[in-house]
């Protein structure tokens, strides 16, 4: 038996000629369409892709080809696999008889996939799928392909092997052998023409993602999740005296070729937009539409339309809380936030920012905190607590990095005091920097002021290295992320713990004597920079389970799906137009679970939720507590 089936054996010459002509036209249209995309990517800036080729290849197999992230959502995942992978096998089945028996059954699953797709198109959940006319066209072509494929199975000499073929075959046999010999080539040509028309259409439609999505999963760099890219090296610039650098993305070609490829990889699945707190709160930002606008602009640039203002509204960029939900959800590894940072950097470099953002940077530069409060007041939170300065006692193990909110914000000062109580109770030897501490400028970096960030990072690292700091604990996930993931690039190699990690460790070691759980039900909100950025989900949960006597309940969206409080990415320091704040949405969501306490582990979350609780009148019925406060209350 031939391994490759002779599909041309019953086909007359004119049909064969027509087939080759259609195939050639299809190949030409496909190749010229693909060239247009590749040309657009190559206009981007150069980029050396981080991470070994082997690791990226294995990710291509798991994420790009096996579609592991697509399957995270059951309905969409199953639908997509039925249509894409099985559809591909069906095509192979045209050529390989060994597959035909299997293909007969797979074809049924393919049909099921098409039905699921149609149901999804008619009854979308979450944000509606984009259903442009091209989607309808593609859908109809695929359905026609499936129908003509089924009919061919009925006429085929291998019909007995497939379930559909064996049902249709007796019907066709009633027409007689002569008719079958005439029907088969016609069906075959129609089926082939449909397949070729789809192939030709791929580069000009959303189906381009069949090629760009796997490519993107290969080319996406392997980096530390919590570390932003470094657009320039300030130290090197100061040493060489050369400050001639273009910061951020002023134009579409200021993105790198890899970023431009990634915009082209969007499947329009809407997962990012469905997860986005900025979209949910009615701002102008929808991550999927942002990516699509960039994609269309890179393919069809127009000299009359500028990237900033005409294509992307600055409000979209400032509405992003950098929560990473979009990146987490994206099945093809598109990095929306990276593109947003690049555009923010340009706006900041050009001074195209409002008064609040300018004031924020000024405060960070002059008094070293975003509140604009005096440096001399930094230790007021610790009055009466006998908190030692770093170096004041021998054998101090941890530097307690209090953070600006823990130092200046009255609500979060309570958390700092609770943590001091815990550490003292457990015998942790720690000290603070006192007035020498200042903002690590995480927020400056997130709003696009890279120079301010790098300058501060270098100064703080130098100071802490001189002072012999080795281990740091902090209650702020933003400080935690920056000190742990971003300062190493500037020479700061510290062991950094979030306070929930230290507390969990102290409890494991039996260093905290705690009262019995009082039976109050506690729900925990995962802060984005602790969870999605640093994969720490269990430490706070283990602690809450212990102190509440196992009364932890989960919010509907938790762990990787957690819904941002709305304070990250600088949003705590300026306002964007919104219909309902993310924090209000989150409190309403928590109310549905009905806990006695909503626990968090981040100063931004605590502040945002306290404000929302006041608006909704839930401050008494569902108080907001930091995990440290709950533990401090439970200490005997
Ligand atoms: S990071 Fe969060 S807020 Fe920003 S676009 Fe993504 S989901 Fe939306
Ligand atoms: S960016 Fe990613 S998650 Fe968002 S619609 Fe496109 S493919 Fe889906």
PDB file of N, CA and C and ligand atoms in Angstrom, residues 276-277 285 287 320-326 337, ligand 1:
ATOM      1  N   UNK A 276      -9.587  42.329  32.536  1.00  0.00           N
ATOM      2  CA  UNK A 276      -8.974  43.634  32.821  1.00  0.00           C
ATOM      3  C   UNK A 276      -9.817  44.496  33.771  1.00  0.00           C
ATOM      4  N   UNK A 277      -9.248  44.918  34.903  1.00  0.00           N
ATOM      5  CA  UNK A 277      -9.999  45.772  35.831  1.00  0.00           C
ATOM      6  C   UNK A 277     -10.290  47.150  35.244  1.00  0.00           C
ATOM      7  N   UNK A 285      -9.615  51.870  28.432  1.00  0.00           N
ATOM      8  CA  UNK A 285      -8.674  50.790  28.112  1.00  0.00           C
ATOM      9  C   UNK A 285      -9.354  49.434  27.962  1.00  0.00           C
ATOM     10  N   UNK A 287      -7.427  45.890  26.811  1.00  0.00           N
ATOM     11  CA  UNK A 287      -6.123  45.417  26.314  1.00  0.00           C
ATOM     12  C   UNK A 287      -6.190  44.780  24.935  1.00  0.00           C
ATOM     13  N   UNK A 320      -4.170  51.726  32.916  1.00  0.00           N
ATOM     14  CA  UNK A 320      -3.633  50.395  33.229  1.00  0.00           C
ATOM     15  C   UNK A 320      -3.071  50.369  34.643  1.00  0.00           C
ATOM     16  N   UNK A 321      -3.486  49.378  35.414  1.00  0.00           N
ATOM     17  CA  UNK A 321      -2.983  49.250  36.786  1.00  0.00           C
ATOM     18  C   UNK A 321      -1.774  48.325  36.851  1.00  0.00           C
ATOM     19  N   UNK A 322      -1.327  47.869  35.689  1.00  0.00           N
ATOM     20  CA  UNK A 322      -0.196  46.933  35.547  1.00  0.00           C
ATOM     21  C   UNK A 322      -0.422  45.638  36.340  1.00  0.00           C
ATOM     22  N   UNK A 323      -1.687  45.241  36.445  1.00  0.00           N
ATOM     23  CA  UNK A 323      -2.031  44.086  37.299  1.00  0.00           C
ATOM     24  C   UNK A 323      -1.607  42.756  36.692  1.00  0.00           C
ATOM     25  N   UNK A 324      -1.328  42.743  35.401  1.00  0.00           N
ATOM     26  CA  UNK A 324      -0.831  41.554  34.687  1.00  0.00           C
ATOM     27  C   UNK A 324      -1.894  40.496  34.421  1.00  0.00           C
ATOM     28  N   UNK A 325      -3.143  40.818  34.680  1.00  0.00           N
ATOM     29  CA  UNK A 325      -4.190  39.816  34.420  1.00  0.00           C
ATOM     30  C   UNK A 325      -4.255  39.496  32.933  1.00  0.00           C
ATOM     31  N   UNK A 326      -4.059  40.516  32.089  1.00  0.00           N
ATOM     32  CA  UNK A 326      -4.125  40.311  30.640  1.00  0.00           C
ATOM     33  C   UNK A 326      -3.026  39.363  30.179  1.00  0.00           C
ATOM     34  N   UNK A 337       1.309  44.832  28.836  1.00  0.00           N
ATOM     35  CA  UNK A 337       1.816  45.836  29.773  1.00  0.00           C
ATOM     36  C   UNK A 337       3.158  46.395  29.318  1.00  0.00           C
TER      37      UNK A 337
HETATM   38  S1  LIG B   1      -2.262  44.993  33.306  1.00  0.00           S
HETATM   39 FE1  LIG B   1      -4.297  44.850  34.200  1.00  0.00          FE
HETATM   40  S2  LIG B   1      -5.135  46.920  33.985  1.00  0.00           S
HETATM   41 FE2  LIG B   1      -3.379  46.808  32.580  1.00  0.00          FE
HETATM   42  S3  LIG B   1      -4.261  46.186  30.633  1.00  0.00           S
HETATM   43 FE3  LIG B   1      -3.616  44.318  31.668  1.00  0.00          FE
HETATM   44  S4  LIG B   1      -5.440  43.602  32.744  1.00  0.00           S
HETATM   45 FE4  LIG B   1      -5.809  45.748  32.178  1.00  0.00          FE
END
